[in-house]
Amino acid sequence: MNYLHILCPPVWEKLPSLGPAYLLSYLRGYNINTFFVDLNNIAFNLASLEMKRSWTINRTFTGNFLFEYCFKDHFEIFEKVIETIDKNKINFVGFSVFNTNRFFAIEMARFLKKNFKKVKIIFGGPEVLTIKFEGYRYPDFVDYFVMGEGEIALKKIITEDPLENIFEFEEQKDINFFPDFSDVDLNDYPRKNALPVIFGRGCVNKCNFCSERLLYKYYRHKDENFFIDELLYYKEKFGIEWITFYDSMLNANIKSFEKVLDLMIERRLNLKWDAQIAIRNDMCDEIFFKMKEAGCINLFIGLESGSDNILSKMNKNFTTEIAKSFFKKLKGANLHFEISLIIGYPDETEKDFRKTLSFIEENMELIPKIAQVSIFRNYPGITARRTTEYEEKESMKKLEFFVNFLENKKIPFTRSYINNLI
Ligand code: SF4
């Protein structure tokens, strides 16, 4: 049996995708002939400057017309997929489906099914959760759906061609294996000498607005020494100088996080890195200094609100006081960080919103940058109450007000991440 994995555009374009690299590695470990086409990267490199701009600023919007644009102006993309299927006698084609590339993936699958009737189509990725939580119906030409991690389910589908068509949350206990990047040329990606890595899968928190945590049943991490060997391998093989952690929460297990930092320092990795971490009150000062010494250049932190009332409704495990003290420790260790905020969380009052404005203003010397500001989204399966269309419109007004506030106060923020969640 031969398997082709396709990553459709538009998704984040800066680095090769990590999910497919793990799938390829796992399946190859079972001697399954596996191929990969990163259409996201190919399409981004072919896109006009105007299209690239739209892609970066609003992927959801771009996702609505990108398929037609590629079909009309870059049919070579489709020819490449056809050739790969023909040449390698592909039996199964899998897609990583996200909110932004869902339309492209469906249309590409439709196109392939027309041309290759016997090829079975598999959809996985976060967007497939909409079946479970929203009753979303994908077209009948999709043969299998995988929710959560893909490795075990994909192997089963490819080797057994089973009768059931939905596979839910079959998780790997042992994640000590390398992803396989051999199908892509790292020079084709905008961020040079860099790779995405993951130390742990899942998250230990349960924020009520978060759909990311629904992709995993529980948190696991790699063996710390194994992980350091993996990083050294990337350095030697690809000349990597920069790694981006894709962990939902790199500091989920403080003890092992600290051990990784110690090993990075001891074994002189000399890598720059950025990551997403959570605010917590149980990290000692020393860890912050170790992060700096181990090469940390940027951290992404979900503050989400400056109102304790809303933080508690979100089920965030911290208060604004804890957040402030955490930010002080980061600043004390000379660590750069960026925060994200959610505007219009269900039942957020005008008073709550004002508290967020005050928190940002009072701490503008402490917070280097606002990375992401978005209105609350009704993601599938989240535990927060769903907002109405009217509430969304009100949130958009608040968001506009908030952006003006940032501009007036000259608070640095990333314009391309305003209401542009991936
Ligand atoms: S800490 Fe982040 S990944 Fe974990 S549940 Fe909260 S928002 Fe989701």
Coordinates of C-alpha atoms and ligand atoms in Angstrom, one line a residue:
M1 CA 0.0 0.0 0.0
N2 CA 1.3 3.5 -0.9
Y3 CA 0.4 6.6 0.9
L4 CA 0.5 10.3 -0.1
H5 CA 0.1 13.1 2.4
I6 CA -0.8 16.6 1.2
L7 CA -0.7 19.9 3.1
C8 CA -3.0 22.3 1.3
P9 CA -2.7 26.1 1.5
P10 CA -3.1 28.5 3.2
V11 CA -1.5 27.7 6.5
W12 CA 1.4 29.3 8.3
E13 CA 4.2 29.4 5.7
K14 CA 7.4 30.3 7.6
L15 CA 8.6 26.7 8.4
P16 CA 8.0 23.2 7.2
S17 CA 5.0 21.5 8.9
L18 CA 5.8 19.3 11.8
G19 CA 2.6 17.1 11.8
P20 CA 3.2 15.5 8.4
A21 CA 6.9 15.0 9.2
Y22 CA 5.9 12.9 12.3
L23 CA 3.3 10.9 10.2
L24 CA 5.9 10.1 7.5
S25 CA 8.5 9.0 10.1
Y26 CA 6.1 6.8 11.9
L27 CA 4.6 5.1 8.8
R28 CA 8.1 4.6 7.3
G29 CA 9.0 2.8 10.5
Y30 CA 6.4 0.2 9.4
N31 CA 7.8 0.0 5.9
I32 CA 4.8 1.8 4.4
N33 CA 5.7 3.6 1.1
T34 CA 5.0 7.2 2.0
F35 CA 5.2 10.4 0.0
F36 CA 4.5 14.1 0.9
V37 CA 3.6 17.1 -1.1
D38 CA 3.8 20.4 0.7
L39 CA 1.3 22.3 -1.5
N40 CA 1.3 25.1 1.1
N41 CA 5.0 25.8 0.5
I42 CA 4.8 25.3 -3.3
A43 CA 1.7 27.6 -3.6
F44 CA 3.2 30.3 -1.3
N45 CA 6.4 30.4 -3.3
L46 CA 4.5 30.7 -6.6
A47 CA 2.0 33.3 -5.3
S48 CA 2.1 36.9 -6.4
L49 CA 3.3 39.6 -3.9
E50 CA -0.3 40.7 -3.4
M51 CA -1.4 37.2 -2.7
K52 CA 1.4 36.6 -0.3
R53 CA 0.4 39.8 1.6
S54 CA -3.2 38.6 1.8
W55 CA -2.0 35.2 2.9
T56 CA 0.0 36.7 5.8
I57 CA -2.6 39.2 6.9
N58 CA -5.8 37.2 6.6
R59 CA -5.4 33.4 6.0
T60 CA -9.1 32.7 6.5
F61 CA -10.1 35.2 3.9
T62 CA -7.4 34.0 1.5
G63 CA -8.5 30.4 2.0
N64 CA -11.9 31.3 0.4
F65 CA -10.4 32.0 -3.1
L66 CA -7.0 30.4 -3.1
F67 CA -8.1 27.2 -4.7
E68 CA -9.6 29.0 -7.7
Y69 CA -6.6 31.2 -8.0
C70 CA -4.2 28.2 -8.1
F71 CA -6.5 26.2 -10.4
K72 CA -6.5 29.0 -12.9
D73 CA -3.0 30.5 -12.6
H74 CA -0.9 27.6 -11.3
F75 CA -2.3 24.4 -12.6
E76 CA 1.3 22.9 -12.4
I77 CA 0.4 22.3 -8.7
F78 CA -2.3 19.9 -9.6
E79 CA -0.1 18.3 -12.2
K80 CA 2.5 17.6 -9.6
V81 CA 0.0 15.8 -7.4
I82 CA -1.4 13.8 -10.3
E83 CA 2.1 12.8 -11.3
T84 CA 3.0 11.8 -7.7
I85 CA -0.1 9.6 -7.5
D86 CA 0.4 8.0 -10.9
K87 CA 4.1 7.4 -10.6
N88 CA 3.9 5.9 -7.1
K89 CA 0.7 4.0 -7.5
I90 CA -0.8 5.8 -4.5
N91 CA -3.8 4.0 -2.8
F92 CA -4.5 6.5 0.1
V93 CA -4.2 10.3 0.1
G94 CA -4.3 12.0 3.5
F95 CA -4.9 15.7 4.2
S96 CA -4.1 17.9 7.2
V97 CA -7.2 20.0 7.5
F98 CA -7.2 23.3 9.4
N99 CA -9.8 26.1 9.5
T100 CA -8.0 28.1 6.9
N101 CA -7.3 25.4 4.3
R102 CA -10.5 23.4 4.7
F103 CA -12.0 24.7 1.5
F104 CA -8.8 24.0 -0.5
A105 CA -8.5 20.5 1.0
I106 CA -12.2 19.6 0.1
E107 CA -11.8 20.9 -3.5
M108 CA -8.5 19.2 -4.0
A109 CA -9.9 15.9 -2.6
R110 CA -12.9 16.3 -5.0
F111 CA -10.6 16.9 -7.9
L112 CA -8.5 13.8 -7.0
K113 CA -11.5 11.6 -6.5
K114 CA -12.7 12.5 -10.0
N115 CA -9.3 11.6 -11.5
F116 CA -8.5 8.5 -9.3
K117 CA -11.8 6.8 -8.4
K118 CA -10.1 4.0 -6.4
V119 CA -7.9 6.2 -4.3
K120 CA -9.2 6.5 -0.7
I121 CA -9.3 10.0 0.9
I122 CA -8.4 10.6 4.6
F123 CA -9.0 13.8 6.4
G124 CA -7.2 14.6 9.7
G125 CA -6.2 17.7 11.5
P126 CA -7.9 20.1 14.0
E127 CA -10.8 21.0 11.6
V128 CA -12.1 17.4 11.6
L129 CA -13.2 17.9 15.2
T130 CA -16.1 19.9 13.7
I131 CA -17.7 16.5 12.9
K132 CA -17.7 15.5 16.6
F133 CA -18.6 18.8 18.1
E134 CA -20.7 20.6 15.5
G135 CA -22.1 17.7 13.5
Y136 CA -20.4 19.1 10.4
R137 CA -20.8 16.9 7.3
Y138 CA -18.0 16.6 4.9
P139 CA -18.7 15.5 1.3
D140 CA -19.2 11.7 0.8
F141 CA -16.0 11.3 -1.2
V142 CA -13.9 11.6 2.0
D143 CA -13.5 7.9 3.0
Y144 CA -11.9 8.2 6.5
F145 CA -11.6 10.8 9.3
V146 CA -9.0 10.9 12.0
M147 CA -9.5 13.0 15.1
G148 CA -6.5 13.8 17.3
E149 CA -3.1 12.4 16.6
G150 CA -2.8 10.7 13.3
E151 CA 0.0 8.1 13.5
I152 CA -1.8 5.0 14.9
A153 CA -5.0 5.6 13.0
L154 CA -3.3 6.2 9.7
K155 CA -1.3 3.0 10.0
K156 CA -4.5 1.1 10.7
I157 CA -6.4 2.6 7.8
I158 CA -3.5 2.0 5.3
T159 CA -2.7 -1.6 6.4
E160 CA -6.2 -2.8 7.2
D161 CA -8.6 -0.7 5.0
P162 CA -11.1 -1.0 7.8
L163 CA -14.9 -0.7 7.6
E164 CA -15.2 2.0 10.2
N165 CA -14.5 5.4 8.9
I166 CA -14.0 7.6 12.0
F167 CA -11.0 7.2 14.2
E168 CA -10.8 9.1 17.5
F169 CA -7.9 10.0 19.7
E170 CA -5.6 7.0 19.3
E171 CA -2.5 8.4 21.0
Q172 CA 1.1 7.4 21.0
K173 CA 2.5 6.7 24.5
D174 CA 6.1 6.9 23.4
I175 CA 6.8 10.0 21.4
N176 CA 10.6 9.5 21.4
F177 CA 11.1 9.4 17.6
F178 CA 12.3 12.0 15.1
P179 CA 10.1 13.6 12.5
D180 CA 11.2 13.0 8.9
F181 CA 11.9 16.2 6.9
S182 CA 13.6 14.4 4.0
D183 CA 10.7 15.2 1.6
V184 CA 11.2 18.9 1.7
D185 CA 14.0 21.3 1.0
L186 CA 14.4 23.5 4.1
N187 CA 15.8 26.3 1.8
D188 CA 12.3 26.7 0.2
Y189 CA 10.9 28.1 3.5
P190 CA 11.0 31.8 4.4
R191 CA 12.7 31.2 7.8
K192 CA 16.2 30.1 7.1
N193 CA 18.4 27.7 9.2
A194 CA 15.4 27.0 11.3
L195 CA 13.1 24.0 12.2
P196 CA 10.0 23.4 14.2
V197 CA 10.4 21.0 17.1
I198 CA 8.2 19.6 19.8
F199 CA 9.2 18.4 23.3
G200 CA 5.7 17.5 24.6
R201 CA 2.3 16.9 23.2
G202 CA -0.9 18.2 24.8
C203 CA -1.4 20.6 27.6
V204 CA -2.0 20.3 31.4
N205 CA -4.3 23.3 31.5
K206 CA -8.0 23.4 30.5
C207 CA -8.8 26.9 29.4
N208 CA -12.5 27.1 28.5
F209 CA -11.9 28.9 25.1
C210 CA -9.2 26.5 23.9
S211 CA -9.8 24.0 21.1
E212 CA -6.1 23.1 20.8
R213 CA -6.2 21.0 24.0
L214 CA -9.1 19.0 22.6
L215 CA -6.7 17.4 20.1
Y216 CA -5.0 15.5 22.8
K217 CA -6.2 13.3 25.7
Y218 CA -3.3 13.9 28.0
Y219 CA 0.2 15.5 28.2
R220 CA 3.3 13.5 27.4
H221 CA 6.9 14.7 26.8
K222 CA 10.0 13.2 25.2
D223 CA 12.9 11.9 27.3
E224 CA 15.1 15.0 27.9
N225 CA 18.3 13.4 26.7
F226 CA 16.7 12.0 23.6
F227 CA 15.3 15.4 22.8
I228 CA 18.8 17.1 23.1
D229 CA 20.3 14.4 20.8
E230 CA 17.5 15.2 18.4
L231 CA 18.4 18.9 18.4
L232 CA 22.1 18.1 18.0
Y233 CA 21.2 15.9 15.0
Y234 CA 19.4 18.8 13.4
K235 CA 22.4 21.1 14.0
E236 CA 24.7 18.7 12.3
K237 CA 22.5 17.6 9.5
F238 CA 20.8 20.8 8.5
G239 CA 23.0 23.5 10.1
I240 CA 20.1 24.7 12.2
E241 CA 20.6 27.8 14.3
W242 CA 17.0 28.5 15.3
I243 CA 14.3 26.2 16.6
T244 CA 10.6 27.1 17.2
F245 CA 8.9 25.0 19.8
Y246 CA 5.4 23.9 18.7
D247 CA 4.5 22.8 22.2
S248 CA 1.1 24.1 23.4
M249 CA 2.8 24.8 26.7
L250 CA 6.6 24.3 26.9
N251 CA 6.6 24.7 30.7
A252 CA 3.8 22.1 31.3
N253 CA 6.1 20.0 33.4
I254 CA 8.5 22.4 35.1
K255 CA 11.0 19.8 36.3
S256 CA 11.6 18.3 32.8
F257 CA 11.5 21.8 31.2
E258 CA 14.3 22.8 33.6
K259 CA 16.2 19.6 32.7
V260 CA 16.0 20.4 29.0
L261 CA 17.3 23.9 29.7
D262 CA 20.2 22.5 31.8
L263 CA 21.1 20.1 29.0
M264 CA 20.9 22.8 26.4
I265 CA 23.4 24.9 28.4
E266 CA 25.7 22.0 29.5
R267 CA 25.9 20.5 26.0
R268 CA 26.5 24.0 24.5
L269 CA 23.7 23.8 21.9
N270 CA 24.0 27.5 21.0
L271 CA 20.6 27.5 19.4
K272 CA 18.2 30.4 19.4
W273 CA 14.6 29.4 20.3
D274 CA 11.1 30.7 20.7
A275 CA 8.2 29.0 22.3
Q276 CA 4.8 29.3 23.9
I277 CA 4.7 29.1 27.7
A278 CA 1.9 29.6 30.3
I279 CA 1.9 32.0 33.2
R280 CA 2.4 30.2 36.4
N281 CA 3.3 31.1 40.0
D282 CA 5.5 28.1 40.7
M283 CA 8.5 28.7 38.5
C284 CA 11.5 29.8 40.5
D285 CA 13.6 32.8 39.4
E286 CA 16.5 30.6 38.4
I287 CA 14.5 29.0 35.5
F288 CA 14.0 32.4 33.9
F289 CA 17.7 33.0 33.8
K290 CA 18.3 29.5 32.5
M291 CA 15.9 30.2 29.7
K292 CA 17.9 33.2 28.7
E293 CA 21.2 31.3 28.9
A294 CA 19.8 28.4 26.9
G295 CA 19.1 30.7 23.9
C296 CA 15.5 31.9 24.3
I297 CA 14.8 34.8 22.0
N298 CA 11.1 35.1 22.2
L299 CA 8.1 33.8 24.2
F300 CA 4.5 33.8 23.3
I301 CA 2.2 34.0 26.4
G302 CA -1.6 33.9 26.6
L303 CA -2.6 36.6 29.0
E304 CA -6.0 36.8 27.3
S305 CA -7.6 39.4 29.7
G306 CA -6.7 42.0 32.3
S307 CA -9.8 41.3 34.3
D308 CA -9.7 38.7 37.1
N309 CA -13.4 38.0 36.6
I310 CA -12.8 37.0 33.0
L311 CA -9.6 35.1 33.7
S312 CA -11.6 33.0 36.2
K313 CA -14.4 32.5 33.7
M314 CA -11.8 31.3 31.2
N315 CA -10.4 28.8 33.7
K316 CA -7.0 30.4 33.4
N317 CA -4.8 29.2 36.3
F318 CA -3.6 32.7 37.2
T319 CA -4.8 36.2 38.3
T320 CA -3.6 39.5 37.0
E321 CA -1.3 39.8 40.0
I322 CA 0.4 36.5 39.2
A323 CA 0.7 37.6 35.6
K324 CA 2.4 40.8 36.6
S325 CA 4.8 39.0 38.8
F326 CA 5.6 36.5 36.0
F327 CA 6.2 39.3 33.5
K328 CA 8.5 41.0 36.1
K329 CA 10.6 37.8 36.3
L330 CA 10.8 37.6 32.5
K331 CA 11.9 41.2 32.3
G332 CA 14.4 40.6 35.2
A333 CA 16.0 37.8 33.1
N334 CA 16.0 40.0 30.0
L335 CA 13.7 37.7 28.2
H336 CA 11.6 39.1 25.3
F337 CA 8.0 38.1 25.2
E338 CA 4.7 38.8 23.5
I339 CA 1.2 38.4 24.8
S340 CA -2.2 37.5 23.3
L341 CA -5.6 38.9 24.3
I342 CA -9.2 37.8 23.6
I343 CA -11.7 40.6 23.2
G344 CA -15.4 39.9 23.9
Y345 CA -15.2 36.7 25.9
P346 CA -18.8 35.5 26.7
D347 CA -20.3 37.8 29.4
E348 CA -17.3 40.2 29.3
T349 CA -18.7 43.5 30.6
E350 CA -17.7 47.0 29.8
K351 CA -16.0 47.1 33.2
D352 CA -14.0 43.9 32.4
F353 CA -12.9 45.4 29.0
R354 CA -11.8 48.6 30.8
K355 CA -9.8 46.5 33.2
T356 CA -7.9 45.0 30.3
L357 CA -7.2 48.4 28.9
S358 CA -5.9 49.6 32.3
F359 CA -3.8 46.5 32.9
I360 CA -2.1 47.0 29.5
E361 CA -1.5 50.7 30.1
E362 CA -0.2 50.2 33.7
N363 CA 2.2 47.5 32.6
M364 CA 3.3 48.9 29.2
E365 CA 6.9 49.2 30.5
L366 CA 6.8 45.6 31.4
I367 CA 5.2 44.0 28.4
P368 CA 7.4 44.3 25.3
K369 CA 4.7 43.6 22.7
I370 CA 1.1 42.6 22.1
A371 CA 1.4 39.8 19.6
Q372 CA -2.2 38.7 19.0
V373 CA -5.5 40.3 19.7
S374 CA -8.6 38.5 18.5
I375 CA -12.3 38.5 19.3
F376 CA -13.6 35.4 21.0
R377 CA -14.2 32.5 18.6
N378 CA -16.7 29.7 18.9
Y379 CA -14.3 26.9 18.1
P380 CA -15.8 23.4 18.0
G381 CA -16.0 21.6 21.3
I382 CA -14.9 24.4 23.6
T383 CA -16.5 24.7 27.0
A384 CA -17.1 28.4 26.9
R385 CA -20.7 29.6 26.1
R386 CA -21.2 30.3 22.4
T387 CA -21.5 33.9 21.5
T388 CA -24.2 35.3 19.3
E389 CA -23.8 37.1 16.0
Y390 CA -24.8 40.3 17.8
E391 CA -22.1 39.8 20.4
E392 CA -19.5 39.2 17.7
K393 CA -20.4 42.5 16.1
E394 CA -20.0 44.2 19.4
S395 CA -16.7 42.5 20.0
M396 CA -15.5 43.8 16.6
K397 CA -16.3 47.3 17.7
K398 CA -14.3 46.8 20.9
L399 CA -11.4 45.3 18.9
E400 CA -11.3 48.4 16.8
F401 CA -11.4 50.6 19.9
F402 CA -8.6 48.5 21.4
V403 CA -6.3 48.8 18.3
N404 CA -6.8 52.6 18.4
F405 CA -6.0 52.6 22.1
L406 CA -2.7 50.7 21.3
E407 CA -1.8 53.2 18.5
N408 CA -2.6 56.2 20.7
K409 CA -0.5 54.9 23.6
K410 CA 2.2 53.8 21.2
I411 CA 2.1 50.3 22.5
P412 CA 3.9 47.9 20.1
F413 CA 1.7 45.2 18.5
T414 CA 1.8 42.9 15.5
R415 CA -0.7 44.3 13.0
S416 CA -0.8 41.1 10.9
Y417 CA -2.0 39.2 14.0
I418 CA -5.0 41.4 14.8
N419 CA -8.0 39.0 14.6
N420 CA -5.9 36.6 12.4
L421 CA -5.8 33.4 14.4
I422 CA -4.6 30.3 12.6
Ligands
SF4_1 S1 -2.6 26.8 28.3 FE1 -2.9 27.2 26.1 S2 -3.0 25.2 25.1 FE2 -3.3 24.9 27.3 S3 -5.5 24.9 27.5 FE3 -4.8 27.0 27.9 S4 -4.9 28.0 25.9 FE4 -5.1 25.8 25.5

